Short mmCIF file of N, CA and C in Angstrom, two decimals:
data_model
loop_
_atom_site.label_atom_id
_atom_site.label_comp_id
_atom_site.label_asym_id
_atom_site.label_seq_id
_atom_site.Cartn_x
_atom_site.Cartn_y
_atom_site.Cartn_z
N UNK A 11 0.84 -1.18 0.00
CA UNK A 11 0.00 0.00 0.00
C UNK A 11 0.89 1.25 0.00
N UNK A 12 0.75 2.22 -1.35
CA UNK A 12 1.48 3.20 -0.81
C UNK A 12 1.42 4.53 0.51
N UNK A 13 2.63 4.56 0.55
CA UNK A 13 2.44 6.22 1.87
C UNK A 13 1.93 7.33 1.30
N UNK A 14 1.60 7.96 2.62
CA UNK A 14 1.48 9.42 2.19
C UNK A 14 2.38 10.29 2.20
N UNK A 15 2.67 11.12 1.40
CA UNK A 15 4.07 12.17 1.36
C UNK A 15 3.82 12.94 3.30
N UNK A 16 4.78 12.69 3.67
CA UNK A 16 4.37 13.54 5.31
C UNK A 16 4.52 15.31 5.33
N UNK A 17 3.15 15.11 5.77
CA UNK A 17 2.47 16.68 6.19
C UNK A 17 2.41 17.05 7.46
N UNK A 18 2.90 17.90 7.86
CA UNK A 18 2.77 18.37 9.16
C UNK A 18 1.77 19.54 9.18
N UNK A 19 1.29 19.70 10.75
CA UNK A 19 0.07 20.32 10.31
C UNK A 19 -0.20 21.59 9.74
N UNK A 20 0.99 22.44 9.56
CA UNK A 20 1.28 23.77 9.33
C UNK A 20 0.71 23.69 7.65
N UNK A 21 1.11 22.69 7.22
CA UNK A 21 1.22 22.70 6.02
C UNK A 21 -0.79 22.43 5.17
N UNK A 22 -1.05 21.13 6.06
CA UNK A 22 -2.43 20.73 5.81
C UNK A 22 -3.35 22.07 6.60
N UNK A 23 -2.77 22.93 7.76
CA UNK A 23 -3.78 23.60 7.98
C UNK A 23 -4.16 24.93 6.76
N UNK A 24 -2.69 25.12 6.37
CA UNK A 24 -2.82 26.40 4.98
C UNK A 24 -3.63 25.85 3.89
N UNK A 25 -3.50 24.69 3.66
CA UNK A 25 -4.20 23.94 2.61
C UNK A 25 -5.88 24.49 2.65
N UNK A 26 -5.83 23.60 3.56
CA UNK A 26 -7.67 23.73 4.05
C UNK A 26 -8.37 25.42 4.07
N UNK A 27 -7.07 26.33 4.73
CA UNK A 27 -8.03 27.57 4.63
C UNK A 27 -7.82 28.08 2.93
N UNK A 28 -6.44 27.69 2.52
CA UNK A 28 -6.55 28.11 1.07
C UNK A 28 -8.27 27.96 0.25
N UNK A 29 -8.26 26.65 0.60
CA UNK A 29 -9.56 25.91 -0.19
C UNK A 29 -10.64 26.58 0.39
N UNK A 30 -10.36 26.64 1.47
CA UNK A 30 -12.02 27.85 2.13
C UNK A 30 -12.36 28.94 1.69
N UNK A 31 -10.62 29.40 1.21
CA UNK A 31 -11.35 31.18 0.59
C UNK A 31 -11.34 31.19 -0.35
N UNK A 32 -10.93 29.91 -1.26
CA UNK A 32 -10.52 30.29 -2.79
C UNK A 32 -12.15 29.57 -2.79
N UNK A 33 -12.92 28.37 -2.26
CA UNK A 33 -14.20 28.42 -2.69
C UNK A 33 -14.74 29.42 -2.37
N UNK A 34 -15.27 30.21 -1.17
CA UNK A 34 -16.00 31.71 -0.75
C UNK A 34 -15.67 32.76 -1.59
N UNK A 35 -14.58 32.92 -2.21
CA UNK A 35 -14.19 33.77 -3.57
C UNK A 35 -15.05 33.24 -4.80
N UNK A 36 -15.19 31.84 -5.14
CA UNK A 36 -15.44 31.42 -5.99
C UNK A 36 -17.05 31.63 -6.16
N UNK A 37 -17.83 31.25 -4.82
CA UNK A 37 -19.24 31.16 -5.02
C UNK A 37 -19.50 32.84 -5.05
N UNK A 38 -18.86 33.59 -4.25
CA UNK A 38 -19.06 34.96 -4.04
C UNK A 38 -19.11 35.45 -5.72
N UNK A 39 -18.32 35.40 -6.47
CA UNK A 39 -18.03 36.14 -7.77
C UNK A 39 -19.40 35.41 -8.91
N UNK A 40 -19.45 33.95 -8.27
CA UNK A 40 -20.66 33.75 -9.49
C UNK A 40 -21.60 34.20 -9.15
N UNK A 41 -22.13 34.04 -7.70
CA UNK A 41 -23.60 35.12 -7.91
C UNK A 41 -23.49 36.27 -7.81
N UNK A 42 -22.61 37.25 -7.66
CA UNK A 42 -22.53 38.39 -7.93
C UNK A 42 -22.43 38.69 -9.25
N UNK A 43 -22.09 38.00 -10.36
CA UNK A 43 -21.75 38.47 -11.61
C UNK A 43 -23.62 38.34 -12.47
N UNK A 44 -23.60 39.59 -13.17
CA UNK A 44 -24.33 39.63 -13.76
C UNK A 44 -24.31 40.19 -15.13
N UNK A 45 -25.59 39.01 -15.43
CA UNK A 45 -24.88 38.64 -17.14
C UNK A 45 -26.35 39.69 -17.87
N UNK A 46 -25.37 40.38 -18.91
CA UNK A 46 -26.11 41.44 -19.56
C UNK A 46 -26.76 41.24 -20.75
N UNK A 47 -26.11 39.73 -21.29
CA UNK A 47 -26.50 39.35 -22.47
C UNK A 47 -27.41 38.85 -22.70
N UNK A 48 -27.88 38.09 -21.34
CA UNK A 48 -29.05 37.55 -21.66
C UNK A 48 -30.25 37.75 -20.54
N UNK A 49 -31.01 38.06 -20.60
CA UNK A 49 -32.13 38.73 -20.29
C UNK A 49 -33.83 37.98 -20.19
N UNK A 50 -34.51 37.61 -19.26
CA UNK A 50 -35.51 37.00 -19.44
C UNK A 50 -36.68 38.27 -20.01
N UNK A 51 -37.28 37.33 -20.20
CA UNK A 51 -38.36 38.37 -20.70
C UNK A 51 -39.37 38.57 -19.25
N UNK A 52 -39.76 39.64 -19.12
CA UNK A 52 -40.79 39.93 -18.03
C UNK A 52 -41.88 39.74 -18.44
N UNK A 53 -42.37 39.20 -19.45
CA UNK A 53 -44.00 38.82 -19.84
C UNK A 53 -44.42 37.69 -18.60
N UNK A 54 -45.60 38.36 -18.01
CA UNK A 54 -45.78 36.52 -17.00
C UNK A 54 -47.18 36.84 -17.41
N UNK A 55 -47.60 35.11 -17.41
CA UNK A 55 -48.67 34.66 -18.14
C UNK A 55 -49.39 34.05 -16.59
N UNK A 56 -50.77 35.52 -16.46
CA UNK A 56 -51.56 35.16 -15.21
C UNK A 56 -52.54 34.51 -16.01
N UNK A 57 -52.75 33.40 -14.91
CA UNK A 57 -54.19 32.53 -15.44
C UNK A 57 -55.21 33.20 -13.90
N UNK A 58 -56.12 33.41 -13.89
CA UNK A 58 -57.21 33.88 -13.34
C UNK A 58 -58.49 32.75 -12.81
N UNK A 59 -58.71 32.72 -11.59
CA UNK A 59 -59.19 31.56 -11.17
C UNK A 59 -60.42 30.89 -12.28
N UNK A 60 -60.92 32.08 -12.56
CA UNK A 60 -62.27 31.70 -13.88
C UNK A 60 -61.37 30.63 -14.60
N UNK A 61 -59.88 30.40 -14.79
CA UNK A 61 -59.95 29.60 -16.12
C UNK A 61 -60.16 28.47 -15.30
#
C-alpha cells in the first residue's frame, strides 16, 4: 500500500483555509456576476381563477 508524502500540520492547515477562501471567492463572484446578455423576458402569463 502506498504512503502518504508527510504533512505536518502547518502545512495541511494552509491547505484547508486556502480551499475555504478560494471556494467563498469562488461562489461569491458567481452570484454576484451579472450577465447582460441575456435577459428573461418579463412577460408573465396570469391565469385567473375563472380559467
Amino acid at each position: 500500500m502506498p504512503q502518504m508524502m508527510p504533512l505536518n500540520w502547518l502545512t495541511l492547515m494552509f491547505f484547508f483555509i486556502m480551499n475555504f477562501y478560494l471556494f467563498n471567492i469562488y461562489n461569491f463572484y458567481t452570484f454576484s456576476y451579472l450577465n447582460t446578455t441575456y435577459k428573461m423576458s418579463t412577460k408573465m402569463l396570469k391565469l385567473n381563477w375563472k380559467w
